[in-house]
mmCIF file with all atom_site columns, C-alpha atoms in Angstrom:
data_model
loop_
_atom_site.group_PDB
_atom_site.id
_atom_site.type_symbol
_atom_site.label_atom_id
_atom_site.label_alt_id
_atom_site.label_comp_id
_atom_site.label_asym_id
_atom_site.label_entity_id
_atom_site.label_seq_id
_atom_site.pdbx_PDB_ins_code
_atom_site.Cartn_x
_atom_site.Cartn_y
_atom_site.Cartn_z
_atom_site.occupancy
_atom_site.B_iso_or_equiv
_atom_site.pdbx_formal_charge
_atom_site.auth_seq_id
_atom_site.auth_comp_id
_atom_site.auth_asym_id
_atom_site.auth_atom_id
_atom_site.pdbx_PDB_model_num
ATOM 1   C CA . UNK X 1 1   ? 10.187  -7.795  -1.516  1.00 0.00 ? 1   UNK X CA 1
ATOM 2   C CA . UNK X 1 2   ? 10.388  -11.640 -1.800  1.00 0.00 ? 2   UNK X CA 1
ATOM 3   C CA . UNK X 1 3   ? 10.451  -11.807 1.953   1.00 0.00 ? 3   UNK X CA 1
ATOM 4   C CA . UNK X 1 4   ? 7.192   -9.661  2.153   1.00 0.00 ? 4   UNK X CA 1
ATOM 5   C CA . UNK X 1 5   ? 5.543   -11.602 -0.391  1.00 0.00 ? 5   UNK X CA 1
ATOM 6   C CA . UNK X 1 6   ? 6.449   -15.003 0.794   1.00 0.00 ? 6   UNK X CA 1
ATOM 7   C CA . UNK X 1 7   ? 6.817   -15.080 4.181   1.00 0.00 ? 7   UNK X CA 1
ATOM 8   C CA . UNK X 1 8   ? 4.922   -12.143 5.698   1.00 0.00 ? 8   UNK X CA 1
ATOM 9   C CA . UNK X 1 9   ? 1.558   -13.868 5.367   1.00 0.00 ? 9   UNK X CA 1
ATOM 10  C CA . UNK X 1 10  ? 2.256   -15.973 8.482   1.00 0.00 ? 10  UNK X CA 1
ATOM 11  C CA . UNK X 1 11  ? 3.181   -13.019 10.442  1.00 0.00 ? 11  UNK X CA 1
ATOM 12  C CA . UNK X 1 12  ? 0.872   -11.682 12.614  1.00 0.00 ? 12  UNK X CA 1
ATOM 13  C CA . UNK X 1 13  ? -1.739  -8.633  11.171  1.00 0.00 ? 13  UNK X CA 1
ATOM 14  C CA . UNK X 1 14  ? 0.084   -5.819  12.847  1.00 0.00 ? 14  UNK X CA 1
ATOM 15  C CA . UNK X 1 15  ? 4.000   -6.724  12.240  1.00 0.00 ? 15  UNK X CA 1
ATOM 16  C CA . UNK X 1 16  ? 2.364   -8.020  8.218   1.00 0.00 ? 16  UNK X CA 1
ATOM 17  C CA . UNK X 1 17  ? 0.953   -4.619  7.609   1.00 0.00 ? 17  UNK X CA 1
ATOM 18  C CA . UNK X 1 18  ? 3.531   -2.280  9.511   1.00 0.00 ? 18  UNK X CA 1
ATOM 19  C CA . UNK X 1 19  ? 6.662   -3.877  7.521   1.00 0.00 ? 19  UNK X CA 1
ATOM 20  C CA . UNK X 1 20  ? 5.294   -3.548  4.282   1.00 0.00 ? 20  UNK X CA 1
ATOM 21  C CA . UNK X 1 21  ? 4.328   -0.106  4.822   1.00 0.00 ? 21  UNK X CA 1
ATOM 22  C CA . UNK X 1 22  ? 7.822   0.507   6.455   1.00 0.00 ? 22  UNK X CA 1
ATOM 23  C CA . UNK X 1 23  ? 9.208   -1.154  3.057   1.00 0.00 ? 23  UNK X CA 1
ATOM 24  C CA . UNK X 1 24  ? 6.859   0.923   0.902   1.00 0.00 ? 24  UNK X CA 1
ATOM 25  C CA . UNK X 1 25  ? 8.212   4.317   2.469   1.00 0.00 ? 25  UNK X CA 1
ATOM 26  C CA . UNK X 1 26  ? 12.073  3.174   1.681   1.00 0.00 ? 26  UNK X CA 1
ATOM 27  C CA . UNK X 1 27  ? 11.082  2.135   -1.779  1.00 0.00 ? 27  UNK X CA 1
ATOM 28  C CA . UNK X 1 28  ? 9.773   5.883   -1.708  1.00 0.00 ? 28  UNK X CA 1
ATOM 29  C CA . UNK X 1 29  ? 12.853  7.277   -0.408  1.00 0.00 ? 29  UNK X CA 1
ATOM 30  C CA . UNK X 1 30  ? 15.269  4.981   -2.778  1.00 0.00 ? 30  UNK X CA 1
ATOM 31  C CA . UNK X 1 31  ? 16.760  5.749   -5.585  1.00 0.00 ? 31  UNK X CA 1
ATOM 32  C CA . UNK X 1 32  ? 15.174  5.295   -9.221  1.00 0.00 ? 32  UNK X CA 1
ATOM 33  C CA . UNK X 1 33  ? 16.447  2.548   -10.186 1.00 0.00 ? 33  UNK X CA 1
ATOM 34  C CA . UNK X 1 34  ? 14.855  0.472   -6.814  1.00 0.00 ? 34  UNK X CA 1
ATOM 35  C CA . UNK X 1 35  ? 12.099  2.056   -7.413  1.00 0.00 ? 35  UNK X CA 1
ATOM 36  C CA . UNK X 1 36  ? 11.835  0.780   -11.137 1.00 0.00 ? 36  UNK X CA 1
ATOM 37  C CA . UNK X 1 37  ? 13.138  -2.864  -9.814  1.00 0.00 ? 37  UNK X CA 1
ATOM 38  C CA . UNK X 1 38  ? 9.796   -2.581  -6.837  1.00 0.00 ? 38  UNK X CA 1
ATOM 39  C CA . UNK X 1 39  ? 7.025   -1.996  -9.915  1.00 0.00 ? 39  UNK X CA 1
ATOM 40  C CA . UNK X 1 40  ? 9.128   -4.798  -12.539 1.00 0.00 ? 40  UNK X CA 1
ATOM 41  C CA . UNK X 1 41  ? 9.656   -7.235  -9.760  1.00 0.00 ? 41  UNK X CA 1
ATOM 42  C CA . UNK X 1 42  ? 5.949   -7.219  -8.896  1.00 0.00 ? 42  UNK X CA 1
ATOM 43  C CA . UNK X 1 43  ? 6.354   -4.987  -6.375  1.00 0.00 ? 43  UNK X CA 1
ATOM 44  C CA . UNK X 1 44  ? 2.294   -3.481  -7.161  1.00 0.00 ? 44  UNK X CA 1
ATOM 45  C CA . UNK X 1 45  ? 0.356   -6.603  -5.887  1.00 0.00 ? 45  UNK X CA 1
ATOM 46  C CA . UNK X 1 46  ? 1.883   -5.610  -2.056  1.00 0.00 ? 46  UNK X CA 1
ATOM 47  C CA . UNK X 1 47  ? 1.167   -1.572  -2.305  1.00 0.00 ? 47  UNK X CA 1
ATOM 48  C CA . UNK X 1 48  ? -2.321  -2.701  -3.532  1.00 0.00 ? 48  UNK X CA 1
ATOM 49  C CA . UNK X 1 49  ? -2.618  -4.821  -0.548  1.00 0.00 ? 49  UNK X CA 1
ATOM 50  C CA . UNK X 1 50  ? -0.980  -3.236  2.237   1.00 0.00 ? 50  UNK X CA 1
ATOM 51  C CA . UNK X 1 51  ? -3.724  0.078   0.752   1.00 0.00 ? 51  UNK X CA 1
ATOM 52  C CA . UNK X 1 52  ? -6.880  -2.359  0.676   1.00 0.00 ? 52  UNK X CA 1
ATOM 53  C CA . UNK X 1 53  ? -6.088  -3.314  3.858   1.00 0.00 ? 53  UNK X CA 1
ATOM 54  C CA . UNK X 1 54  ? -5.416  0.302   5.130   1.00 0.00 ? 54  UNK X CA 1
ATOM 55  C CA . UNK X 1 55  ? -8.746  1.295   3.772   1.00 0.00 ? 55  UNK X CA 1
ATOM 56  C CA . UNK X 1 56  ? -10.925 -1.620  5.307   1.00 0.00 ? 56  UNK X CA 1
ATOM 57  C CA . UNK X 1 57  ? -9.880  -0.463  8.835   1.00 0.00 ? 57  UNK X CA 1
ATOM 58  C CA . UNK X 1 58  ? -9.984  3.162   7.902   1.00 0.00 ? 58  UNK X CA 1
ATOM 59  C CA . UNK X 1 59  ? -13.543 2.202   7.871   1.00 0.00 ? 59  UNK X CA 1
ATOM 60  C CA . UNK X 1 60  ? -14.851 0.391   10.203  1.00 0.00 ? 60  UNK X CA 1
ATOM 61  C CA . UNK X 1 61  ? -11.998 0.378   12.860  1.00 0.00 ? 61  UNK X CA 1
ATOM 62  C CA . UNK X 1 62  ? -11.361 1.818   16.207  1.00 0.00 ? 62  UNK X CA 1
ATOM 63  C CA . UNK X 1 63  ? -10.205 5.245   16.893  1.00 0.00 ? 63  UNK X CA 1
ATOM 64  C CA . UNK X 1 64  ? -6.244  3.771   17.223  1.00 0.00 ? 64  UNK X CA 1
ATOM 65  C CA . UNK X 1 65  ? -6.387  1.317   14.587  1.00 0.00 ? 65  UNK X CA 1
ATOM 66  C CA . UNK X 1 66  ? -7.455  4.203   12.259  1.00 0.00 ? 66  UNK X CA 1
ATOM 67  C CA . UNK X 1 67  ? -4.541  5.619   12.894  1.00 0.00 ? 67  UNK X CA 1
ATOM 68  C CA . UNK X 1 68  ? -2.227  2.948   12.044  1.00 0.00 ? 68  UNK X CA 1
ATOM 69  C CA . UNK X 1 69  ? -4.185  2.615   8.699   1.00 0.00 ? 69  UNK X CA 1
ATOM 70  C CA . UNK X 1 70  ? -4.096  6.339   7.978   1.00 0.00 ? 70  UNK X CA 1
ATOM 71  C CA . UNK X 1 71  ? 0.082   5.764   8.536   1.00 0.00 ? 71  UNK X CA 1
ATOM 72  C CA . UNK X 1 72  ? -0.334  2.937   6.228   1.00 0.00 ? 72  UNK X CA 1
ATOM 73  C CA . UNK X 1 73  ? -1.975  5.060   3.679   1.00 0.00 ? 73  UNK X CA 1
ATOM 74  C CA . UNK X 1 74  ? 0.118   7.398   3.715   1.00 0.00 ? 74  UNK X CA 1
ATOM 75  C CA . UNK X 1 75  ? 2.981   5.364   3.190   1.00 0.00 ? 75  UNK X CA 1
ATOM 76  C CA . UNK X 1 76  ? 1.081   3.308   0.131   1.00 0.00 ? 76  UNK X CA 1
ATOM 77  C CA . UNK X 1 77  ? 0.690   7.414   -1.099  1.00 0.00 ? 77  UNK X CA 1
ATOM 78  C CA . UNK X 1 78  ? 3.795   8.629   -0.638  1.00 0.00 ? 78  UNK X CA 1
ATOM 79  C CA . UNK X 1 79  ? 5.020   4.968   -2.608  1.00 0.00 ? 79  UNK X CA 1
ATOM 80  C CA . UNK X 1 80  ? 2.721   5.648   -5.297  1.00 0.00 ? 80  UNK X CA 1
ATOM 81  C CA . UNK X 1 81  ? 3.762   9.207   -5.789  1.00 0.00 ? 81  UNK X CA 1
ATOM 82  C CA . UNK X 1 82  ? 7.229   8.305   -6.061  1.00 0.00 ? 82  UNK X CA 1
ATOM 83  C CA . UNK X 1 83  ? 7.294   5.745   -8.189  1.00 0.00 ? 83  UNK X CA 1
ATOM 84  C CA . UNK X 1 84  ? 8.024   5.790   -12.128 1.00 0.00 ? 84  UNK X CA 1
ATOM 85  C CA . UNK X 1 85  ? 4.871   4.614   -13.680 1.00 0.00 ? 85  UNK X CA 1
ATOM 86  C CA . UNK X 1 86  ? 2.277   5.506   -16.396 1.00 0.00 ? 86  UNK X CA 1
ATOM 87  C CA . UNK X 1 87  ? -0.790  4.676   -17.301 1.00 0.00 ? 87  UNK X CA 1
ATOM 88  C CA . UNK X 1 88  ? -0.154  1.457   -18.834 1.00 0.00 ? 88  UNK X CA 1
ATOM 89  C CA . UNK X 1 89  ? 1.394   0.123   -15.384 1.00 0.00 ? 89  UNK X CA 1
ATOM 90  C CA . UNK X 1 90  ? -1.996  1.693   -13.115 1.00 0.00 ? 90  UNK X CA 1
ATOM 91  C CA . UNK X 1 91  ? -3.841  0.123   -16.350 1.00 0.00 ? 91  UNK X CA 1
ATOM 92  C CA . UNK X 1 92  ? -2.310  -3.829  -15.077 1.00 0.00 ? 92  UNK X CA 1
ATOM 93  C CA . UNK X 1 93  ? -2.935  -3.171  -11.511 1.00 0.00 ? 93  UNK X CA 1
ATOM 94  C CA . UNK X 1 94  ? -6.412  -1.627  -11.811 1.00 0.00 ? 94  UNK X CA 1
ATOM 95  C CA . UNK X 1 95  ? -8.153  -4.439  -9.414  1.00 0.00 ? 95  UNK X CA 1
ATOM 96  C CA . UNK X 1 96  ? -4.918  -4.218  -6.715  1.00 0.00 ? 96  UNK X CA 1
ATOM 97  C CA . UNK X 1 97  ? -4.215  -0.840  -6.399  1.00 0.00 ? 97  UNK X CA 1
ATOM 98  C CA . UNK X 1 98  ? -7.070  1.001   -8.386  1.00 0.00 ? 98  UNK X CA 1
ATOM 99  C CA . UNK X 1 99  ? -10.108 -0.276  -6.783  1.00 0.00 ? 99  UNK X CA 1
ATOM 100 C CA . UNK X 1 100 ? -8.107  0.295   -2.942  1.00 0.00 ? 100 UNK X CA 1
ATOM 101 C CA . UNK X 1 101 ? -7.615  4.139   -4.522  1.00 0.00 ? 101 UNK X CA 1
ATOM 102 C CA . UNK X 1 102 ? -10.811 4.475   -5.693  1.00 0.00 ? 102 UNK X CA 1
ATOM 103 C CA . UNK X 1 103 ? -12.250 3.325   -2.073  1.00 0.00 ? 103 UNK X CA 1
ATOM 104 C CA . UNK X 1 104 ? -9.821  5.125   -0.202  1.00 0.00 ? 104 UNK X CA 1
ATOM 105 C CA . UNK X 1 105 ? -11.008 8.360   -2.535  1.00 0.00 ? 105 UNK X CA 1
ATOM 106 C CA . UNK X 1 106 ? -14.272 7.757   -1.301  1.00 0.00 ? 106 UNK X CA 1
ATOM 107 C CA . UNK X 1 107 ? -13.670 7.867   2.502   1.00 0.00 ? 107 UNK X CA 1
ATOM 108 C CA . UNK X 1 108 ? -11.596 10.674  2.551   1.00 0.00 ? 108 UNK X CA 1
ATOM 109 C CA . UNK X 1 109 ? -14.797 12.810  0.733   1.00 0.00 ? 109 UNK X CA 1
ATOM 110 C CA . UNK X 1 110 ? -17.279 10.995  3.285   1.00 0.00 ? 110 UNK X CA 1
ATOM 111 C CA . UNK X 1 111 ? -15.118 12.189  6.417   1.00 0.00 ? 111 UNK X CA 1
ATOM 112 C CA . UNK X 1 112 ? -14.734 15.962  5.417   1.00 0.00 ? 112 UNK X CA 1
#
């Protein structure tokens, strides 16, 4: 995670974004107690950008980028789903991950 966080931004775009979502689908796939240490150890801030950044090319990308954002959706989804939070927690991270939801919500009901 602190590798992500710190030293990902110089990366370029494509390795940046493909990583994290790579990391977000093992945090999916780990056991609870990494999944607890991901969402105490700051862990949200990423997911919310790896999915804000998923969505922006979702909509207004090319045909093959769309489909590198759709995979990093999906793994920002499958994260989310897996991960042992509450209200309170999706309360904190509202602007990070809520708003990149609540955009993402609105593109899958615009491409139906």
């Amino acid at each position: 995670l602190a590798l992500l966080r710190d030293e990902a931004p110089q990366w370029q775009p494509l390795r940046r974004w493909r990583s994290s979502a790579l990391f977000l689908v093992y945090v999916a796939r780990a056991p609870r107690l990494v999944r607890a240490a991901f969402t105490g150890e700051g862990g949200m801030p990423l997911l919310g950008a790896v999915l804000q950044e998923a969505v922006g090319i979702l909509e207004a990308g090319e045909a093959a980028d769309r489909q590198e954002a759709g995979m990093w959706a999906l793994a920002c989804l499958c994260c989310l789903r897996a991960l042992p939070i509450g209200r309170a927690t999706m309360w904190e991270h509202r602007l990070s991950v809520g708003k990149a939801f609540d955009r993402l919500h609105r593109w899958c009901g615009r491409e139906k």
